[in-house]
Amino acid sequence: MNQYALWAIYKTEMARTFRTLLQSIVSPVISTSLYFVVFGAAIGSRIQEVNGIAYGAFIVPGLIMLSLLTQSVANASFGIYFPKFTGTIFELLSAPVSYLEIVIAYVGAAATKSIVLGLIILITASLFVPLHIEHPFWMVAFLVLTALTFSLFGFIIGIWANGFEQLQVVPLLIITPLTFLGGSFYSIDMLPPAWRTISLFNPVVYLVSGFRWSFFGHADVGVGISLAATLGFLVVCLAIVGWIFRTGYRLKN
Amino acid sequence: MQSVISISGVSKTYASGFKALEDINLEIRRGEIFALLGPNGAGKTTLISIICGIVNRTAGTVLVDGHDIGRDYRTTRSLIGLVPQELTADMWETVFNACAYSRGLFGKSANPGYIEKVLRDLSLWDKRDAKSRQLSGGMKRRLLIAKALAHEPRILFLDEPTAGVDVELRHDLWEMVRRLRDDGVTIILTTHYIEEAEQMADRIGIINGGKIILVEDKAELMRKLGRKQLVLELRETLSELPSQLDRYKLERSEDGKRLTYIYDTKAERPGIASLLRDLDAAGIGFRDLDTEQSSLEDIFVGLLREKQ
């Protein structure tokens, strides 16, 4: 293990966050607060409890997931796309680092950032609504697992992307709609049966559901299924990353 | 002499079908300055990129210090420093941090003292806290060299090191390259400036169209392929060359006031001594004479023409 390289990449990536503190941390916190004002206070006051939980509290796990997914993908994709764009990637490719080390450093840094962000949003949320976390261990486990999985997914997008437009397209056209339709703001039990069935094809449903279970002990789908789905997606992403490095796809040609 | 890099049967065909390199065989000796000379698009950068691990090769093997660049990539890559052709550096990173990053990336523990030395050697120490985007082109080039040297490599690749660099900095760079060579670092530079190869290199390899055309000691190359030219300023205008001078294939200037004689040091054509005697016998007097050695540039152009 080239631990000096791991640390060098990790440190540089984290330093990049502090250079863009406003964009990386402040803006997600502001937008989350806006969601609380709009959905929690304005609309939420007219909605009865959902599954015995006050609506304001009910949306907290979904909101954290929304930021966690979009920020993980954005951080990780930008982190690896930027050296490709400026040409500094040559140094990474010519360095005595293994593919595994590159992935651990970049994905680790991106995941760290989104986990910190998730915790900040959690603290912000607790200022608006009283929160009680039923299964703190599983809450952290889902947080870490989701951050890692989607950072890995973002890493893949960053390598695949050939321009800034492509870099934006996947988060904008796939992640955001899936998150909004994945039960962030509602229980899928509230949907008509047909839409409920369709929702079960949305992977984000399992993430939000599992995460919400760790808060309130109640879930739309079984927590075991949630965990399995998240791990499944992680394995798929790992396989794709493995293939990318084995073939040198869009890196060494 | 022991090879520090040995390249055998390396070829590269890009996905587009373009053959960048065809069956390259090349040995780089330990501690030498080797210049890889060739026109744009000859395959110089591709060859370097393969050795450094940036581009996958289609076929062949490369050994660096006896280690295979595929199987033992950690060993081979930590021996190599690469200064790329393009001025690419993280725009927001400071000069010092950029070098510290490179050192870590290549698996060396932090050593601020060493980085200070490298930056001082390259006259960048005053700029250590400046961000790369605030640097001039010449300073960016030096930053890239500092980054490449930050991990104390034993082999340094300089890809077109003086492209777009002013004369003063060019001489500083050459000075630095010689110092590194004195420390035992092997240096491989690519260039299409022949002057650079002529001044710097111990040996020269000429590459064109993805093939190595020739590898030779610089002095040997100059001796073998170097030509001399003798120019005679005549005392009187000569309207026609006497036939007894035919065998010299002399060239008469249009105004008839100058004769040019090209001869090579391999002496396949008669020497100047006999020419001067014959001129005297023919009653042609001259005011002045001038001889000129052909430069590597002429050799290079001649070689490329020959191969086409």
PDB file of C-alpha atoms in Angstrom, chain B residues 63-298:
ATOM      1  CA  LEU B  63      12.177  -2.911 -18.559  1.00  0.00           C
ATOM      2  CA  VAL B  64      13.188  -0.058 -16.263  1.00  0.00           C
ATOM      3  CA  ASP B  65      16.251  -0.859 -14.177  1.00  0.00           C
ATOM      4  CA  GLY B  66      15.519  -4.521 -14.906  1.00  0.00           C
ATOM      5  CA  HIS B  67      11.888  -4.350 -13.730  1.00  0.00           C
ATOM      6  CA  ASP B  68       8.904  -4.916 -16.003  1.00  0.00           C
ATOM      7  CA  ILE B  69       6.735  -1.770 -16.243  1.00  0.00           C
ATOM      8  CA  GLY B  70       3.579  -3.883 -16.000  1.00  0.00           C
ATOM      9  CA  ARG B  71       4.361  -6.397 -13.273  1.00  0.00           C
ATOM     10  CA  ASP B  72       6.629  -4.143 -11.192  1.00  0.00           C
ATOM     11  CA  TYR B  73       4.961  -0.816 -11.925  1.00  0.00           C
ATOM     12  CA  ARG B  74       5.476   0.439  -8.383  1.00  0.00           C
ATOM     13  CA  THR B  75       9.248   0.037  -8.626  1.00  0.00           C
ATOM     14  CA  THR B  76       9.589   1.359 -12.159  1.00  0.00           C
ATOM     15  CA  ARG B  77       7.325   4.363 -11.723  1.00  0.00           C
ATOM     16  CA  SER B  78       8.929   5.489  -8.473  1.00  0.00           C
ATOM     17  CA  LEU B  79      12.269   5.631 -10.344  1.00  0.00           C
ATOM     18  CA  ILE B  80      10.866   7.920 -13.020  1.00  0.00           C
ATOM     19  CA  GLY B  81      10.041  11.608 -13.055  1.00  0.00           C
ATOM     20  CA  LEU B  82       8.086  13.032 -15.971  1.00  0.00           C
ATOM     21  CA  VAL B  83       7.866  16.623 -17.156  1.00  0.00           C
ATOM     22  CA  PRO B  84       5.018  16.737 -19.644  1.00  0.00           C
ATOM     23  CA  GLN B  85       4.828  18.831 -22.748  1.00  0.00           C
ATOM     24  CA  GLU B  86       1.627  20.638 -21.808  1.00  0.00           C
ATOM     25  CA  LEU B  87       1.701  23.161 -18.977  1.00  0.00           C
ATOM     26  CA  THR B  88      -0.742  21.378 -16.726  1.00  0.00           C
ATOM     27  CA  ALA B  89      -0.895  21.994 -13.001  1.00  0.00           C
ATOM     28  CA  ASP B  90      -3.670  22.293 -10.458  1.00  0.00           C
ATOM     29  CA  MET B  91      -4.552  25.960 -10.822  1.00  0.00           C
ATOM     30  CA  TRP B  92      -5.462  26.592  -7.190  1.00  0.00           C
ATOM     31  CA  GLU B  93      -2.655  24.670  -5.553  1.00  0.00           C
ATOM     32  CA  THR B  94       0.347  26.600  -4.248  1.00  0.00           C
ATOM     33  CA  VAL B  95       3.786  25.855  -5.675  1.00  0.00           C
ATOM     34  CA  PHE B  96       5.043  24.260  -2.477  1.00  0.00           C
ATOM     35  CA  ASN B  97       1.937  22.144  -1.894  1.00  0.00           C
ATOM     36  CA  ALA B  98       1.923  20.988  -5.502  1.00  0.00           C
ATOM     37  CA  CYS B  99       5.457  19.635  -5.033  1.00  0.00           C
ATOM     38  CA  ALA B 100       4.621  18.063  -1.668  1.00  0.00           C
ATOM     39  CA  TYR B 101       1.629  16.370  -3.328  1.00  0.00           C
ATOM     40  CA  SER B 102       3.818  14.945  -6.107  1.00  0.00           C
ATOM     41  CA  ARG B 103       6.317  13.636  -3.588  1.00  0.00           C
ATOM     42  CA  GLY B 104       3.599  11.863  -1.621  1.00  0.00           C
ATOM     43  CA  LEU B 105       1.965  10.501  -4.748  1.00  0.00           C
ATOM     44  CA  PHE B 106       5.227   8.819  -5.680  1.00  0.00           C
ATOM     45  CA  GLY B 107       5.432   7.140  -2.300  1.00  0.00           C
ATOM     46  CA  LYS B 108       8.035   9.251  -0.525  1.00  0.00           C
ATOM     47  CA  SER B 109       7.648  10.509   3.045  1.00  0.00           C
ATOM     48  CA  ALA B 110       7.342  14.270   3.434  1.00  0.00           C
ATOM     49  CA  ASN B 111      10.640  16.153   3.251  1.00  0.00           C
ATOM     50  CA  PRO B 112      10.114  19.949   3.203  1.00  0.00           C
ATOM     51  CA  GLY B 113      13.882  20.527   3.198  1.00  0.00           C
ATOM     52  CA  TYR B 114      14.337  18.618  -0.041  1.00  0.00           C
ATOM     53  CA  ILE B 115      11.451  20.413  -1.723  1.00  0.00           C
ATOM     54  CA  GLU B 116      12.955  23.718  -0.630  1.00  0.00           C
ATOM     55  CA  LYS B 117      16.231  22.707  -2.293  1.00  0.00           C
ATOM     56  CA  VAL B 118      14.487  21.770  -5.549  1.00  0.00           C
ATOM     57  CA  LEU B 119      12.525  25.028  -5.570  1.00  0.00           C
ATOM     58  CA  ARG B 120      15.643  27.065  -4.857  1.00  0.00           C
ATOM     59  CA  ASP B 121      17.539  25.289  -7.646  1.00  0.00           C
ATOM     60  CA  LEU B 122      14.770  26.261 -10.036  1.00  0.00           C
ATOM     61  CA  SER B 123      14.484  29.828  -8.679  1.00  0.00           C
ATOM     62  CA  LEU B 124      10.936  29.158  -7.536  1.00  0.00           C
ATOM     63  CA  TRP B 125      11.427  29.470  -3.792  1.00  0.00           C
ATOM     64  CA  ASP B 126      10.158  33.085  -3.777  1.00  0.00           C
ATOM     65  CA  LYS B 127       6.986  31.830  -5.427  1.00  0.00           C
ATOM     66  CA  ARG B 128       6.369  28.936  -3.023  1.00  0.00           C
ATOM     67  CA  ASP B 129       3.067  30.367  -1.766  1.00  0.00           C
ATOM     68  CA  ALA B 130       1.863  31.539  -5.170  1.00  0.00           C
ATOM     69  CA  LYS B 131      -0.893  29.610  -6.868  1.00  0.00           C
ATOM     70  CA  SER B 132      -0.008  27.936 -10.104  1.00  0.00           C
ATOM     71  CA  ARG B 133      -2.441  30.056 -12.139  1.00  0.00           C
ATOM     72  CA  GLN B 134      -0.562  33.189 -11.027  1.00  0.00           C
ATOM     73  CA  LEU B 135       2.684  31.958 -12.580  1.00  0.00           C
ATOM     74  CA  SER B 136       4.062  32.931 -15.965  1.00  0.00           C
ATOM     75  CA  GLY B 137       4.555  30.274 -18.639  1.00  0.00           C
ATOM     76  CA  GLY B 138       8.243  29.893 -17.878  1.00  0.00           C
ATOM     77  CA  MET B 139       7.589  29.551 -14.156  1.00  0.00           C
ATOM     78  CA  LYS B 140       4.870  26.972 -14.806  1.00  0.00           C
ATOM     79  CA  ARG B 141       7.383  24.963 -16.804  1.00  0.00           C
ATOM     80  CA  ARG B 142       9.808  25.140 -13.877  1.00  0.00           C
ATOM     81  CA  LEU B 143       7.034  24.133 -11.469  1.00  0.00           C
ATOM     82  CA  LEU B 144       6.406  21.024 -13.556  1.00  0.00           C
ATOM     83  CA  ILE B 145      10.116  20.210 -13.402  1.00  0.00           C
ATOM     84  CA  ALA B 146      10.108  20.746  -9.633  1.00  0.00           C
ATOM     85  CA  LYS B 147       7.104  18.420  -9.299  1.00  0.00           C
ATOM     86  CA  ALA B 148       8.860  15.783 -11.374  1.00  0.00           C
ATOM     87  CA  LEU B 149      11.993  16.058  -9.218  1.00  0.00           C
ATOM     88  CA  ALA B 150      10.139  16.162  -5.889  1.00  0.00           C
ATOM     89  CA  HIS B 151      10.393  12.392  -5.380  1.00  0.00           C
ATOM     90  CA  GLU B 152      14.115  12.187  -6.228  1.00  0.00           C
ATOM     91  CA  PRO B 153      13.776  10.167  -9.456  1.00  0.00           C
ATOM     92  CA  ARG B 154      16.753   8.375 -11.019  1.00  0.00           C
ATOM     93  CA  ILE B 155      15.377   8.779 -14.530  1.00  0.00           C
ATOM     94  CA  LEU B 156      13.940  12.042 -15.806  1.00  0.00           C
ATOM     95  CA  PHE B 157      11.819  12.412 -18.914  1.00  0.00           C
ATOM     96  CA  LEU B 158      11.592  15.880 -20.374  1.00  0.00           C
ATOM     97  CA  ASP B 159       8.974  16.053 -23.095  1.00  0.00           C
ATOM     98  CA  GLU B 160       9.735  19.101 -25.240  1.00  0.00           C
ATOM     99  CA  PRO B 161      11.171  20.936 -22.223  1.00  0.00           C
ATOM    100  CA  THR B 162      11.966  24.185 -23.961  1.00  0.00           C
ATOM    101  CA  ALA B 163       8.911  24.571 -26.161  1.00  0.00           C
ATOM    102  CA  GLY B 164       7.784  28.163 -25.778  1.00  0.00           C
ATOM    103  CA  VAL B 165      10.548  29.002 -23.307  1.00  0.00           C
ATOM    104  CA  ASP B 166      12.736  32.087 -23.669  1.00  0.00           C
ATOM    105  CA  VAL B 167      16.446  31.869 -24.379  1.00  0.00           C
ATOM    106  CA  GLU B 168      17.603  32.660 -20.851  1.00  0.00           C
ATOM    107  CA  LEU B 169      15.428  30.029 -19.240  1.00  0.00           C
ATOM    108  CA  ARG B 170      16.437  27.552 -21.909  1.00  0.00           C
ATOM    109  CA  HIS B 171      20.053  27.904 -20.900  1.00  0.00           C
ATOM    110  CA  ASP B 172      19.113  27.608 -17.220  1.00  0.00           C
ATOM    111  CA  LEU B 173      17.288  24.397 -18.039  1.00  0.00           C
ATOM    112  CA  TRP B 174      20.243  22.949 -19.874  1.00  0.00           C
ATOM    113  CA  GLU B 175      22.444  23.888 -16.959  1.00  0.00           C
ATOM    114  CA  MET B 176      20.080  22.083 -14.606  1.00  0.00           C
ATOM    115  CA  VAL B 177      19.958  19.002 -16.832  1.00  0.00           C
ATOM    116  CA  ARG B 178      23.758  18.803 -16.808  1.00  0.00           C
ATOM    117  CA  ARG B 179      23.808  19.094 -13.016  1.00  0.00           C
ATOM    118  CA  LEU B 180      21.297  16.262 -12.743  1.00  0.00           C
ATOM    119  CA  ARG B 181      23.372  14.129 -15.079  1.00  0.00           C
ATOM    120  CA  ASP B 182      26.406  14.800 -12.872  1.00  0.00           C
ATOM    121  CA  ASP B 183      24.347  13.430  -9.973  1.00  0.00           C
ATOM    122  CA  GLY B 184      23.864  10.237 -11.951  1.00  0.00           C
ATOM    123  CA  VAL B 185      20.316  10.868 -13.170  1.00  0.00           C
ATOM    124  CA  THR B 186      19.545   9.441 -16.598  1.00  0.00           C
ATOM    125  CA  ILE B 187      17.818  12.017 -18.775  1.00  0.00           C
ATOM    126  CA  ILE B 188      15.671  11.390 -21.798  1.00  0.00           C
ATOM    127  CA  LEU B 189      14.479  14.457 -23.613  1.00  0.00           C
ATOM    128  CA  THR B 190      12.311  14.741 -26.661  1.00  0.00           C
ATOM    129  CA  THR B 191      12.653  17.679 -28.893  1.00  0.00           C
ATOM    130  CA  HIS B 192      12.219  18.894 -32.378  1.00  0.00           C
ATOM    131  CA  TYR B 193      14.790  21.615 -31.776  1.00  0.00           C
ATOM    132  CA  ILE B 194      17.921  20.145 -33.205  1.00  0.00           C
ATOM    133  CA  GLU B 195      20.055  22.748 -31.486  1.00  0.00           C
ATOM    134  CA  GLU B 196      18.907  21.302 -28.199  1.00  0.00           C
ATOM    135  CA  ALA B 197      19.900  17.741 -29.040  1.00  0.00           C
ATOM    136  CA  GLU B 198      23.178  18.937 -30.504  1.00  0.00           C
ATOM    137  CA  GLN B 199      24.129  20.868 -27.387  1.00  0.00           C
ATOM    138  CA  MET B 200      22.813  18.527 -24.740  1.00  0.00           C
ATOM    139  CA  ALA B 201      22.738  14.922 -25.775  1.00  0.00           C
ATOM    140  CA  ASP B 202      25.294  12.143 -25.449  1.00  0.00           C
ATOM    141  CA  ARG B 203      23.319  10.015 -27.845  1.00  0.00           C
ATOM    142  CA  ILE B 204      20.587  10.761 -30.288  1.00  0.00           C
ATOM    143  CA  GLY B 205      17.693   8.656 -31.475  1.00  0.00           C
ATOM    144  CA  ILE B 206      15.738   9.765 -34.488  1.00  0.00           C
ATOM    145  CA  ILE B 207      12.108   8.770 -34.675  1.00  0.00           C
ATOM    146  CA  ASN B 208       9.713   9.346 -37.531  1.00  0.00           C
ATOM    147  CA  GLY B 209       6.334   7.878 -38.373  1.00  0.00           C
ATOM    148  CA  GLY B 210       6.398   5.681 -35.265  1.00  0.00           C
ATOM    149  CA  LYS B 211       9.704   4.031 -36.144  1.00  0.00           C
ATOM    150  CA  ILE B 212      13.186   4.525 -34.780  1.00  0.00           C
ATOM    151  CA  ILE B 213      15.239   5.436 -37.810  1.00  0.00           C
ATOM    152  CA  LEU B 214      18.622   5.629 -36.164  1.00  0.00           C
ATOM    153  CA  VAL B 215      20.348   5.644 -32.771  1.00  0.00           C
ATOM    154  CA  GLU B 216      23.893   6.930 -32.590  1.00  0.00           C
ATOM    155  CA  ASP B 217      26.419   8.718 -30.419  1.00  0.00           C
ATOM    156  CA  LYS B 218      26.078  12.379 -31.181  1.00  0.00           C
ATOM    157  CA  ALA B 219      29.741  12.811 -32.092  1.00  0.00           C
ATOM    158  CA  GLU B 220      29.647   9.703 -34.274  1.00  0.00           C
ATOM    159  CA  LEU B 221      26.493  10.887 -35.977  1.00  0.00           C
ATOM    160  CA  MET B 222      28.032  14.240 -36.728  1.00  0.00           C
ATOM    161  CA  ARG B 223      31.187  12.582 -38.012  1.00  0.00           C
ATOM    162  CA  LYS B 224      29.452  10.012 -40.182  1.00  0.00           C
ATOM    163  CA  LEU B 225      26.807  12.185 -41.629  1.00  0.00           C
ATOM    164  CA  GLY B 226      28.388  15.555 -41.284  1.00  0.00           C
ATOM    165  CA  ARG B 227      29.284  17.272 -44.501  1.00  0.00           C
ATOM    166  CA  LYS B 228      31.586  20.147 -45.150  1.00  0.00           C
ATOM    167  CA  GLN B 229      31.098  22.898 -47.576  1.00  0.00           C
ATOM    168  CA  LEU B 230      33.844  24.966 -49.129  1.00  0.00           C
ATOM    169  CA  VAL B 231      33.009  28.339 -50.618  1.00  0.00           C
ATOM    170  CA  LEU B 232      35.560  30.094 -52.832  1.00  0.00           C
ATOM    171  CA  GLU B 233      35.309  33.806 -53.582  1.00  0.00           C
ATOM    172  CA  LEU B 234      36.824  34.192 -57.035  1.00  0.00           C
ATOM    173  CA  ARG B 235      39.135  36.967 -58.115  1.00  0.00           C
ATOM    174  CA  GLU B 236      37.602  37.185 -61.549  1.00  0.00           C
ATOM    175  CA  THR B 237      34.168  36.389 -62.864  1.00  0.00           C
ATOM    176  CA  LEU B 238      34.034  32.884 -64.270  1.00  0.00           C
ATOM    177  CA  SER B 239      31.625  32.394 -67.149  1.00  0.00           C
ATOM    178  CA  GLU B 240      32.109  28.665 -67.534  1.00  0.00           C
ATOM    179  CA  LEU B 241      33.718  25.876 -65.559  1.00  0.00           C
ATOM    180  CA  PRO B 242      36.684  24.241 -67.246  1.00  0.00           C
ATOM    181  CA  SER B 243      36.007  20.563 -68.046  1.00  0.00           C
ATOM    182  CA  GLN B 244      39.026  19.280 -66.084  1.00  0.00           C
ATOM    183  CA  LEU B 245      37.141  20.280 -62.906  1.00  0.00           C
ATOM    184  CA  ASP B 246      34.040  18.196 -63.768  1.00  0.00           C
ATOM    185  CA  ARG B 247      34.812  15.457 -61.264  1.00  0.00           C
ATOM    186  CA  TYR B 248      34.408  17.897 -58.361  1.00  0.00           C
ATOM    187  CA  LYS B 249      30.780  18.686 -59.293  1.00  0.00           C
ATOM    188  CA  LEU B 250      31.357  22.285 -58.386  1.00  0.00           C
ATOM    189  CA  GLU B 251      28.495  24.699 -58.140  1.00  0.00           C
ATOM    190  CA  ARG B 252      28.945  28.055 -59.814  1.00  0.00           C
ATOM    191  CA  SER B 253      26.940  31.007 -58.510  1.00  0.00           C
ATOM    192  CA  GLU B 254      24.830  32.893 -61.026  1.00  0.00           C
ATOM    193  CA  ASP B 255      27.084  35.940 -61.121  1.00  0.00           C
ATOM    194  CA  GLY B 256      30.069  33.639 -61.623  1.00  0.00           C
ATOM    195  CA  LYS B 257      31.935  35.075 -58.667  1.00  0.00           C
ATOM    196  CA  ARG B 258      31.630  32.149 -56.293  1.00  0.00           C
ATOM    197  CA  LEU B 259      32.237  28.398 -56.373  1.00  0.00           C
ATOM    198  CA  THR B 260      30.788  25.974 -53.838  1.00  0.00           C
ATOM    199  CA  TYR B 261      32.231  22.549 -53.207  1.00  0.00           C
ATOM    200  CA  ILE B 262      30.484  20.007 -50.976  1.00  0.00           C
ATOM    201  CA  TYR B 263      32.641  17.207 -49.617  1.00  0.00           C
ATOM    202  CA  ASP B 264      32.182  14.778 -46.779  1.00  0.00           C
ATOM    203  CA  THR B 265      34.578  13.608 -44.166  1.00  0.00           C
ATOM    204  CA  LYS B 266      34.177  10.021 -45.319  1.00  0.00           C
ATOM    205  CA  ALA B 267      36.209  11.220 -48.280  1.00  0.00           C
ATOM    206  CA  GLU B 268      34.167   9.552 -50.970  1.00  0.00           C
ATOM    207  CA  ARG B 269      34.823  12.581 -53.111  1.00  0.00           C
ATOM    208  CA  PRO B 270      38.236  14.047 -53.758  1.00  0.00           C
ATOM    209  CA  GLY B 271      39.637  16.290 -51.027  1.00  0.00           C
ATOM    210  CA  ILE B 272      40.116  20.024 -51.078  1.00  0.00           C
ATOM    211  CA  ALA B 273      43.876  19.845 -51.503  1.00  0.00           C
ATOM    212  CA  SER B 274      43.612  18.378 -54.986  1.00  0.00           C
ATOM    213  CA  LEU B 275      40.817  20.799 -55.869  1.00  0.00           C
ATOM    214  CA  LEU B 276      42.982  23.780 -54.970  1.00  0.00           C
ATOM    215  CA  ARG B 277      45.854  22.375 -57.040  1.00  0.00           C
ATOM    216  CA  ASP B 278      43.574  21.811 -60.019  1.00  0.00           C
ATOM    217  CA  LEU B 279      42.127  25.312 -59.720  1.00  0.00           C
ATOM    218  CA  ASP B 280      45.612  26.732 -59.761  1.00  0.00           C
ATOM    219  CA  ALA B 281      46.472  24.666 -62.824  1.00  0.00           C
ATOM    220  CA  ALA B 282      43.339  25.958 -64.573  1.00  0.00           C
ATOM    221  CA  GLY B 283      44.398  29.510 -63.746  1.00  0.00           C
ATOM    222  CA  ILE B 284      41.431  30.291 -61.508  1.00  0.00           C
ATOM    223  CA  GLY B 285      42.447  32.571 -58.650  1.00  0.00           C
ATOM    224  CA  PHE B 286      40.405  33.191 -55.486  1.00  0.00           C
ATOM    225  CA  ARG B 287      40.335  36.018 -52.958  1.00  0.00           C
ATOM    226  CA  ASP B 288      38.975  34.129 -49.993  1.00  0.00           C
ATOM    227  CA  LEU B 289      37.727  30.742 -48.893  1.00  0.00           C
ATOM    228  CA  ASP B 290      35.325  29.592 -46.221  1.00  0.00           C
ATOM    229  CA  THR B 291      34.443  26.129 -44.902  1.00  0.00           C
ATOM    230  CA  GLU B 292      31.328  25.207 -42.953  1.00  0.00           C
ATOM    231  CA  GLN B 293      30.349  22.060 -41.059  1.00  0.00           C
ATOM    232  CA  SER B 294      26.747  20.928 -41.581  1.00  0.00           C
ATOM    233  CA  SER B 295      24.645  21.077 -38.433  1.00  0.00           C
ATOM    234  CA  LEU B 296      22.580  18.293 -36.977  1.00  0.00           C
ATOM    235  CA  GLU B 297      19.630  20.065 -38.520  1.00  0.00           C
ATOM    236  CA  ASP B 298      20.957  19.431 -42.016  1.00  0.00           C
TER     237      ASP B 298
END
